[in-house]
PDB file of C-alpha atoms and ligand atoms in Angstrom:
ATOM      1  CA  MET X1056       0.004   0.002   0.002  1.00 67.00           C
ATOM      2  CA  ARG X1057       1.486   3.318  -1.084  1.00 74.00           C
ATOM      3  CA  ALA X1058       0.614   6.893  -0.317  1.00 76.00           C
ATOM      4  CA  SER X1059      -1.397   8.496  -3.121  1.00 80.00           C
ATOM      5  CA  PHE X1060      -0.709  11.982  -1.855  1.00 85.00           C
ATOM      6  CA  GLN X1061       1.363  13.603   0.884  1.00 88.00           C
ATOM      7  CA  LEU X1062      -0.117  15.634   3.722  1.00 87.00           C
ATOM      8  CA  GLY X1063       3.236  17.004   4.889  1.00 88.00           C
ATOM      9  CA  ARG X1064       5.539  16.263   7.809  1.00 92.00           C
ATOM     10  CA  ILE X1065       4.949  15.992  11.529  1.00 90.00           C
ATOM     11  CA  ALA X1066       8.077  15.866  13.733  1.00 88.00           C
ATOM     12  CA  GLY X1067      10.044  15.285  10.537  1.00 88.00           C
ATOM     13  CA  ILE X1068       7.982  12.193   9.636  1.00 91.00           C
ATOM     14  CA  ARG X1069       6.352  12.143   6.204  1.00 92.00           C
ATOM     15  CA  ILE X1070       2.584  11.691   6.432  1.00 93.00           C
ATOM     16  CA  GLY X1071       0.842  10.236   3.397  1.00 92.00           C
ATOM     17  CA  VAL X1072      -2.684   9.170   2.538  1.00 91.00           C
ATOM     18  CA  ASN X1073      -3.696   6.310   0.281  1.00 91.00           C
ATOM     19  CA  TRP X1074      -6.789   6.928  -1.843  1.00 89.00           C
ATOM     20  CA  SER X1075      -8.519   3.968  -0.131  1.00 87.00           C
ATOM     21  CA  VAL X1076      -8.962   6.171   2.966  1.00 89.00           C
ATOM     22  CA  LEU X1077     -11.729   7.891   1.003  1.00 89.00           C
ATOM     23  CA  VAL X1078     -13.786   4.679   1.122  1.00 88.00           C
ATOM     24  CA  ILE X1079     -13.667   4.621   4.930  1.00 88.00           C
ATOM     25  CA  PHE X1080     -14.134   8.357   5.202  1.00 92.00           C
ATOM     26  CA  VAL X1081     -17.302   8.240   3.103  1.00 93.00           C
ATOM     27  CA  LEU X1082     -18.591   5.148   4.941  1.00 90.00           C
ATOM     28  CA  ILE X1083     -18.096   6.760   8.352  1.00 92.00           C
ATOM     29  CA  ALA X1084     -19.455  10.177   7.364  1.00 95.00           C
ATOM     30  CA  TRP X1085     -22.424   8.608   5.611  1.00 95.00           C
ATOM     31  CA  SER X1086     -23.369   6.261   8.465  1.00 92.00           C
ATOM     32  CA  LEU X1087     -23.117   9.124  10.972  1.00 95.00           C
ATOM     33  CA  ALA X1088     -25.036  11.646   8.861  1.00 95.00           C
ATOM     34  CA  ALA X1089     -27.741   9.250   7.621  1.00 93.00           C
ATOM     35  CA  ALA X1090     -28.295   7.006  10.626  1.00 91.00           C
ATOM     36  CA  ARG X1091     -26.606   7.685  13.930  1.00 92.00           C
ATOM     37  CA  PHE X1092     -26.911  11.457  14.312  1.00 94.00           C
ATOM     38  CA  PRO X1093     -30.562  11.714  13.140  1.00 94.00           C
ATOM     39  CA  ALA X1094     -31.461   8.822  15.479  1.00 93.00           C
ATOM     40  CA  ASP X1095     -29.850  10.539  18.487  1.00 90.00           C
ATOM     41  CA  TYR X1096     -30.942  14.108  17.670  1.00 91.00           C
ATOM     42  CA  PRO X1097     -33.866  14.199  15.242  1.00 91.00           C
ATOM     43  CA  GLN X1098     -34.390  17.989  15.455  1.00 92.00           C
ATOM     44  CA  TYR X1099     -31.648  19.066  13.009  1.00 92.00           C
ATOM     45  CA  GLY X1100     -31.626  19.623   9.250  1.00 91.00           C
ATOM     46  CA  ASN X1101     -29.684  17.563   6.693  1.00 92.00           C
ATOM     47  CA  GLY X1102     -26.930  20.172   6.321  1.00 93.00           C
ATOM     48  CA  ALA X1103     -26.163  20.054  10.045  1.00 95.00           C
ATOM     49  CA  TYR X1104     -25.925  16.244  10.019  1.00 95.00           C
ATOM     50  CA  VAL X1105     -23.553  16.249   7.038  1.00 96.00           C
ATOM     51  CA  ALA X1106     -21.340  19.007   8.496  1.00 96.00           C
ATOM     52  CA  ALA X1107     -21.156  17.305  11.898  1.00 96.00           C
ATOM     53  CA  ALA X1108     -20.467  13.901  10.290  1.00 96.00           C
ATOM     54  CA  VAL X1109     -17.657  15.227   8.075  1.00 97.00           C
ATOM     55  CA  LEU X1110     -16.074  17.050  11.013  1.00 97.00           C
ATOM     56  CA  THR X1111     -16.342  13.930  13.201  1.00 97.00           C
ATOM     57  CA  ALA X1112     -14.777  11.760  10.477  1.00 96.00           C
ATOM     58  CA  VAL X1113     -11.883  14.251  10.101  1.00 96.00           C
ATOM     59  CA  VAL X1114     -11.241  14.198  13.874  1.00 97.00           C
ATOM     60  CA  PHE X1115     -11.374  10.383  13.743  1.00 95.00           C
ATOM     61  CA  PHE X1116      -8.565  10.343  11.170  1.00 93.00           C
ATOM     62  CA  VAL X1117      -6.567  12.810  13.255  1.00 94.00           C
ATOM     63  CA  SER X1118      -6.955  10.370  16.201  1.00 95.00           C
ATOM     64  CA  LEU X1119      -5.741   7.549  13.984  1.00 93.00           C
ATOM     65  CA  LEU X1120      -2.768   9.669  12.945  1.00 93.00           C
ATOM     66  CA  ALA X1121      -1.957  10.403  16.622  1.00 95.00           C
ATOM     67  CA  HIS X1122      -1.906   6.626  17.257  1.00 95.00           C
ATOM     68  CA  GLU X1123       0.574   6.053  14.408  1.00 93.00           C
ATOM     69  CA  ILE X1124       2.724   9.078  15.268  1.00 94.00           C
ATOM     70  CA  SER X1125       3.089   7.762  18.830  1.00 95.00           C
ATOM     71  CA  HIS X1126       4.408   4.426  17.440  1.00 94.00           C
ATOM     72  CA  ALA X1127       6.811   6.348  15.183  1.00 94.00           C
ATOM     73  CA  LEU X1128       8.142   8.651  17.901  1.00 95.00           C
ATOM     74  CA  VAL X1129       8.718   5.833  20.401  1.00 95.00           C
ATOM     75  CA  ALA X1130      10.356   3.741  17.635  1.00 94.00           C
ATOM     76  CA  ARG X1131      12.684   6.622  16.867  1.00 94.00           C
ATOM     77  CA  ARG X1132      13.530   7.069  20.520  1.00 94.00           C
ATOM     78  CA  ASN X1133      14.422   3.354  20.580  1.00 94.00           C
ATOM     79  CA  GLY X1134      16.889   3.730  17.731  1.00 92.00           C
ATOM     80  CA  LEU X1135      14.730   2.743  14.767  1.00 93.00           C
ATOM     81  CA  HIS X1136      14.466   4.754  11.595  1.00 90.00           C
ATOM     82  CA  VAL X1137      10.903   5.789  10.698  1.00 90.00           C
ATOM     83  CA  GLN X1138      10.310   5.846   6.953  1.00 88.00           C
ATOM     84  CA  ASP X1139       6.838   7.331   6.877  1.00 89.00           C
ATOM     85  CA  ILE X1140       3.232   7.044   8.036  1.00 92.00           C
ATOM     86  CA  THR X1141       0.427   6.217   5.624  1.00 90.00           C
ATOM     87  CA  LEU X1142      -3.297   6.213   6.288  1.00 89.00           C
ATOM     88  CA  TRP X1143      -5.246   3.699   4.236  1.00 84.00           C
ATOM     89  CA  LEU X1144      -8.278   1.414   4.096  1.00 80.00           C
ATOM     90  CA  PHE X1145      -7.586  -0.447   7.364  1.00 78.00           C
ATOM     91  CA  GLY X1146      -6.282   2.466   9.398  1.00 80.00           C
ATOM     92  CA  GLY X1147      -2.723   3.661   9.589  1.00 84.00           C
ATOM     93  CA  VAL X1148       0.723   2.168   9.119  1.00 86.00           C
ATOM     94  CA  ALA X1149       3.994   3.538  10.474  1.00 87.00           C
ATOM     95  CA  ARG X1150       6.781   2.047   8.370  1.00 86.00           C
ATOM     96  CA  LEU X1151       9.880   1.376  10.431  1.00 85.00           C
ATOM     97  CA  SER X1152      13.258   0.257   9.101  1.00 84.00           C
ATOM     98  CA  GLY X1153      14.643  -2.726  10.956  1.00 81.00           C
ATOM     99  CA  GLU X1154      13.472  -4.403  14.118  1.00 84.00           C
ATOM    100  CA  ALA X1155      13.295  -3.450  17.762  1.00 88.00           C
ATOM    101  CA  ARG X1156      16.571  -4.427  19.416  1.00 90.00           C
ATOM    102  CA  SER X1157      15.090  -5.801  22.614  1.00 94.00           C
ATOM    103  CA  PRO X1158      11.756  -7.175  23.864  1.00 95.00           C
ATOM    104  CA  GLY X1159      11.415  -4.041  26.004  1.00 96.00           C
ATOM    105  CA  ALA X1160      11.767  -1.758  22.996  1.00 95.00           C
ATOM    106  CA  GLU X1161       9.222  -3.871  21.077  1.00 95.00           C
ATOM    107  CA  LEU X1162       6.812  -3.632  24.009  1.00 96.00           C
ATOM    108  CA  ARG X1163       7.134   0.145  24.240  1.00 96.00           C
ATOM    109  CA  ILE X1164       6.782   0.745  20.504  1.00 95.00           C
ATOM    110  CA  ALA X1165       3.732  -1.531  20.175  1.00 94.00           C
ATOM    111  CA  GLY X1166       2.092  -0.543  23.444  1.00 96.00           C
ATOM    112  CA  VAL X1167       2.083   3.228  23.052  1.00 97.00           C
ATOM    113  CA  GLY X1168      -0.383   3.212  20.094  1.00 96.00           C
ATOM    114  CA  PRO X1169      -3.308   1.537  21.872  1.00 96.00           C
ATOM    115  CA  LEU X1170      -2.502   3.616  24.947  1.00 98.00           C
ATOM    116  CA  VAL X1171      -2.841   6.839  22.935  1.00 97.00           C
ATOM    117  CA  SER X1172      -6.147   5.630  21.421  1.00 97.00           C
ATOM    118  CA  LEU X1173      -7.447   4.733  24.880  1.00 98.00           C
ATOM    119  CA  LEU X1174      -6.414   8.120  26.295  1.00 98.00           C
ATOM    120  CA  LEU X1175      -8.023   9.961  23.376  1.00 98.00           C
ATOM    121  CA  GLY X1176     -11.215   7.932  23.846  1.00 98.00           C
ATOM    122  CA  VAL X1177     -11.375   8.793  27.531  1.00 98.00           C
ATOM    123  CA  VAL X1178     -10.669  12.492  26.822  1.00 98.00           C
ATOM    124  CA  PHE X1179     -13.499  12.650  24.245  1.00 98.00           C
ATOM    125  CA  LEU X1180     -15.924  11.018  26.704  1.00 98.00           C
ATOM    126  CA  VAL X1181     -14.875  13.305  29.560  1.00 98.00           C
ATOM    127  CA  VAL X1182     -15.285  16.401  27.358  1.00 97.00           C
ATOM    128  CA  ALA X1183     -18.718  15.088  26.289  1.00 96.00           C
ATOM    129  CA  ALA X1184     -19.716  14.608  29.935  1.00 96.00           C
ATOM    130  CA  LEU X1185     -18.478  18.119  30.867  1.00 96.00           C
ATOM    131  CA  VAL X1186     -20.306  19.728  27.939  1.00 95.00           C
ATOM    132  CA  ARG X1187     -23.472  17.910  28.918  1.00 94.00           C
ATOM    133  CA  ALA X1188     -23.065  18.904  32.569  1.00 95.00           C
ATOM    134  CA  GLY X1189     -22.737  22.491  31.329  1.00 93.00           C
ATOM    135  CA  GLY X1190     -26.296  22.285  29.995  1.00 91.00           C
ATOM    136  CA  TYR X1191     -25.621  21.647  26.273  1.00 90.00           C
ATOM    137  CA  ASP X1192     -27.418  18.752  24.637  1.00 89.00           C
ATOM    138  CA  GLY X1193     -26.959  18.748  20.885  1.00 90.00           C
ATOM    139  CA  LEU X1194     -25.296  17.278  17.829  1.00 93.00           C
ATOM    140  CA  ALA X1195     -21.722  18.009  18.979  1.00 92.00           C
ATOM    141  CA  LEU X1196     -22.357  15.678  21.902  1.00 94.00           C
ATOM    142  CA  ALA X1197     -23.214  12.809  19.532  1.00 94.00           C
ATOM    143  CA  GLY X1198     -19.932  13.399  17.669  1.00 96.00           C
ATOM    144  CA  LEU X1199     -17.863  13.483  20.885  1.00 97.00           C
ATOM    145  CA  ALA X1200     -19.530  10.339  22.219  1.00 96.00           C
ATOM    146  CA  TRP X1201     -18.916   8.501  18.935  1.00 96.00           C
ATOM    147  CA  LEU X1202     -15.251   9.594  18.885  1.00 97.00           C
ATOM    148  CA  GLY X1203     -14.845   8.429  22.486  1.00 98.00           C
ATOM    149  CA  GLY X1204     -16.383   5.039  21.741  1.00 97.00           C
ATOM    150  CA  ILE X1205     -14.505   4.429  18.489  1.00 95.00           C
ATOM    151  CA  ASN X1206     -11.112   5.310  19.981  1.00 97.00           C
ATOM    152  CA  ILE X1207     -11.655   2.974  22.917  1.00 97.00           C
ATOM    153  CA  ALA X1208     -12.849   0.246  20.510  1.00 95.00           C
ATOM    154  CA  LEU X1209      -9.704   0.853  18.422  1.00 94.00           C
ATOM    155  CA  ALA X1210      -7.507   0.470  21.511  1.00 96.00           C
ATOM    156  CA  VAL X1211      -9.252  -2.773  22.496  1.00 96.00           C
ATOM    157  CA  PHE X1212      -9.169  -4.247  18.969  1.00 93.00           C
ATOM    158  CA  ASN X1213      -5.490  -3.380  18.609  1.00 93.00           C
ATOM    159  CA  VAL X1214      -4.414  -5.225  21.759  1.00 95.00           C
ATOM    160  CA  ILE X1215      -5.888  -8.541  20.580  1.00 93.00           C
ATOM    161  CA  PRO X1216      -2.752 -10.718  20.679  1.00 93.00           C
ATOM    162  CA  ALA X1217      -2.580 -11.476  16.958  1.00 90.00           C
ATOM    163  CA  ALA X1218      -0.018 -10.213  14.429  1.00 88.00           C
ATOM    164  CA  PRO X1219       0.019  -7.781  12.667  1.00 88.00           C
ATOM    165  CA  LEU X1220      -2.088  -5.968  15.306  1.00 90.00           C
ATOM    166  CA  ASP X1221      -0.237  -4.107  18.065  1.00 93.00           C
ATOM    167  CA  GLY X1222      -1.323  -6.887  20.421  1.00 94.00           C
ATOM    168  CA  GLY X1223       0.521  -9.376  18.196  1.00 93.00           C
ATOM    169  CA  ARG X1224       3.706  -7.367  18.746  1.00 93.00           C
ATOM    170  CA  LEU X1225       3.031  -7.227  22.475  1.00 95.00           C
ATOM    171  CA  LEU X1226       2.626 -11.010  22.476  1.00 96.00           C
ATOM    172  CA  ARG X1227       5.830 -11.336  20.475  1.00 95.00           C
ATOM    173  CA  SER X1228       7.756  -9.122  22.892  1.00 95.00           C
ATOM    174  CA  VAL X1229       6.585 -11.222  25.847  1.00 96.00           C
ATOM    175  CA  ILE X1230       7.488 -14.573  24.182  1.00 96.00           C
ATOM    176  CA  TRP X1231      10.782 -13.072  23.007  1.00 95.00           C
ATOM    177  CA  TRP X1232      11.479 -11.935  26.571  1.00 96.00           C
ATOM    178  CA  ARG X1233      10.537 -15.335  28.061  1.00 95.00           C
ATOM    179  CA  THR X1234      12.356 -17.538  25.517  1.00 95.00           C
ATOM    180  CA  GLY X1235      15.128 -15.193  24.407  1.00 93.00           C
ATOM    181  CA  ASP X1236      14.312 -16.249  20.847  1.00 92.00           C
ATOM    182  CA  ARG X1237      12.855 -13.656  18.501  1.00 89.00           C
ATOM    183  CA  LEU X1238      12.121 -16.113  15.703  1.00 90.00           C
ATOM    184  CA  THR X1239      10.029 -18.395  17.930  1.00 91.00           C
ATOM    185  CA  ALA X1240       8.194 -15.318  19.213  1.00 92.00           C
ATOM    186  CA  THR X1241       7.466 -14.136  15.655  1.00 91.00           C
ATOM    187  CA  ARG X1242       6.198 -17.601  14.645  1.00 92.00           C
ATOM    188  CA  TRP X1243       3.775 -17.704  17.570  1.00 93.00           C
ATOM    189  CA  SER X1244       2.425 -14.190  17.072  1.00 93.00           C
ATOM    190  CA  SER X1245       2.059 -14.841  13.319  1.00 93.00           C
ATOM    191  CA  ARG X1246       0.236 -18.097  13.957  1.00 94.00           C
ATOM    192  CA  ALA X1247      -2.085 -16.283  16.391  1.00 94.00           C
ATOM    193  CA  GLY X1248      -2.647 -13.658  13.700  1.00 93.00           C
ATOM    194  CA  GLN X1249      -3.584 -16.280  11.115  1.00 95.00           C
ATOM    195  CA  VAL X1250      -6.011 -18.024  13.485  1.00 95.00           C
ATOM    196  CA  PHE X1251      -7.621 -14.741  14.525  1.00 94.00           C
ATOM    197  CA  GLY X1252      -7.827 -13.591  10.879  1.00 94.00           C
ATOM    198  CA  TRP X1253      -9.532 -16.812   9.770  1.00 96.00           C
ATOM    199  CA  ALA X1254     -11.915 -16.557  12.737  1.00 95.00           C
ATOM    200  CA  LEU X1255     -12.900 -13.052  11.570  1.00 93.00           C
ATOM    201  CA  VAL X1256     -13.393 -14.318   8.003  1.00 95.00           C
ATOM    202  CA  ALA X1257     -15.646 -17.135   9.261  1.00 95.00           C
ATOM    203  CA  LEU X1258     -17.592 -14.851  11.598  1.00 94.00           C
ATOM    204  CA  GLY X1259     -17.949 -12.221   8.863  1.00 94.00           C
ATOM    205  CA  LEU X1260     -19.211 -14.672   6.252  1.00 94.00           C
ATOM    206  CA  LEU X1261     -21.600 -16.231   8.783  1.00 94.00           C
ATOM    207  CA  THR X1262     -22.942 -12.782   9.667  1.00 92.00           C
ATOM    208  CA  PHE X1263     -23.412 -11.905   6.002  1.00 90.00           C
ATOM    209  CA  PHE X1264     -24.966 -15.167   4.815  1.00 91.00           C
ATOM    210  CA  THR X1265     -27.387 -15.359   7.742  1.00 90.00           C
ATOM    211  CA  GLY X1266     -28.719 -11.985   6.610  1.00 83.00           C
ATOM    212  CA  HIS X1267     -27.221  -9.842   9.378  1.00 80.00           C
ATOM    213  CA  GLY X1268     -25.886  -7.219   7.036  1.00 77.00           C
ATOM    214  CA  PHE X1269     -22.979  -6.029   4.962  1.00 77.00           C
ATOM    215  CA  GLY X1270     -20.913  -5.374   8.092  1.00 81.00           C
ATOM    216  CA  GLY X1271     -20.130  -9.083   7.883  1.00 87.00           C
ATOM    217  CA  LEU X1272     -18.424  -8.664   4.527  1.00 89.00           C
ATOM    218  CA  TRP X1273     -16.335  -5.867   5.972  1.00 87.00           C
ATOM    219  CA  LEU X1274     -15.320  -8.069   8.908  1.00 89.00           C
ATOM    220  CA  ALA X1275     -14.388 -10.896   6.518  1.00 92.00           C
ATOM    221  CA  LEU X1276     -12.310  -8.464   4.466  1.00 90.00           C
ATOM    222  CA  ILE X1277     -10.402  -7.280   7.569  1.00 90.00           C
ATOM    223  CA  GLY X1278      -9.847 -10.925   8.554  1.00 92.00           C
ATOM    224  CA  TRP X1279      -8.537 -11.736   5.088  1.00 93.00           C
ATOM    225  CA  PHE X1280      -6.113  -8.810   5.282  1.00 90.00           C
ATOM    226  CA  LEU X1281      -4.895  -9.901   8.742  1.00 90.00           C
ATOM    227  CA  VAL X1282      -4.250 -13.473   7.553  1.00 93.00           C
ATOM    228  CA  GLY X1283      -2.171 -12.171   4.636  1.00 91.00           C
ATOM    229  CA  ALA X1284      -0.221  -9.695   6.769  1.00 88.00           C
ATOM    230  CA  ALA X1285       0.464 -12.253   9.530  1.00 89.00           C
ATOM    231  CA  THR X1286       1.722 -14.764   6.952  1.00 91.00           C
ATOM    232  CA  ALA X1287       3.948 -12.153   5.290  1.00 88.00           C
ATOM    233  CA  GLU X1288       5.353 -11.060   8.643  1.00 82.00           C
ATOM    234  CA  ASN X1289       6.342 -14.628   9.524  1.00 81.00           C
ATOM    235  CA  ARG X1290       7.971 -15.159   6.119  1.00 85.00           C
ATOM    236  CA  GLN X1291       9.841 -11.853   6.347  1.00 78.00           C
ATOM    237  CA  ALA X1292      11.142 -12.518   9.866  1.00 72.00           C
ATOM    238  CA  THR X1293      12.290 -16.005   8.922  1.00 68.00           C
ATOM    239  CA  ARG X1294      14.149 -14.656   5.908  1.00 66.00           C
ATOM    240  CA  ARG X1295      15.692 -11.755   7.842  1.00 60.00           C
ATOM    241  CA  ILE X1296      16.931 -13.937  10.671  1.00 50.00           C
ATOM    242  CA  GLY X1297      18.183 -16.490   8.153  1.00 48.00           C
ATOM    243  CA  ILE X1298      20.722 -13.965   6.872  1.00 42.00           C
ATOM    244  CA  PRO X1299      23.721 -13.636   9.188  1.00 41.00           C
ATOM    245  CA  THR X1300      24.424  -9.962   9.823  1.00 35.00           C
TER     246      THR X1300
HETATM  247 ZN1  LIG R 702      -0.915   0.651  16.411  1.00 62.35          ZN
END
């Protein structure tokens, strides 16, 4: 996946966007504007729903970017070179050159992303609660609540111990630490990633074919991507460690 256009640099790190982000952006903005916001606050006009939905979707992508930038900054602090960050169909990717040098470094680099998402989620919910306590009850509240929920969901999903999710790297760092063997650790986290990916594919297809909606297809697609990425990660690690350096 390559960046289709560049947004600029943050802390010297090139930030790019793949065109496939548009698919997610439209899906999120559309579902908020057409379903969620009107259901929560029926008193507004269409223009207000669309404006609030687009703004909420933009803030969501900024949250995603914050998650990736945190990985990149901690990676850099731990001696890795950060190539760039790209936002795409399944979220964001911070491309790092090389591997963490110790299980501790791996743990810090992988762990900071979900932590940032969790913190952002809590901040959005706290701001929503404060705004509500201040007497406001309107569309902005629906946006804040959604941002809080989605960031917390992102943190939880990302710590599932399955490569290539952050949780897969956390699992790898723990096995690496316990066994002293990075290759074994990579094999286990990749295997976990493949199993989890296939489980998502199965669950997604089941959801879709039992008539519970197109969300199932989306789930299956994410599962399919995870299986491929976990397999590639295992192959790459095996090859890299196979070369004496
Ligand atoms: Zn992450």
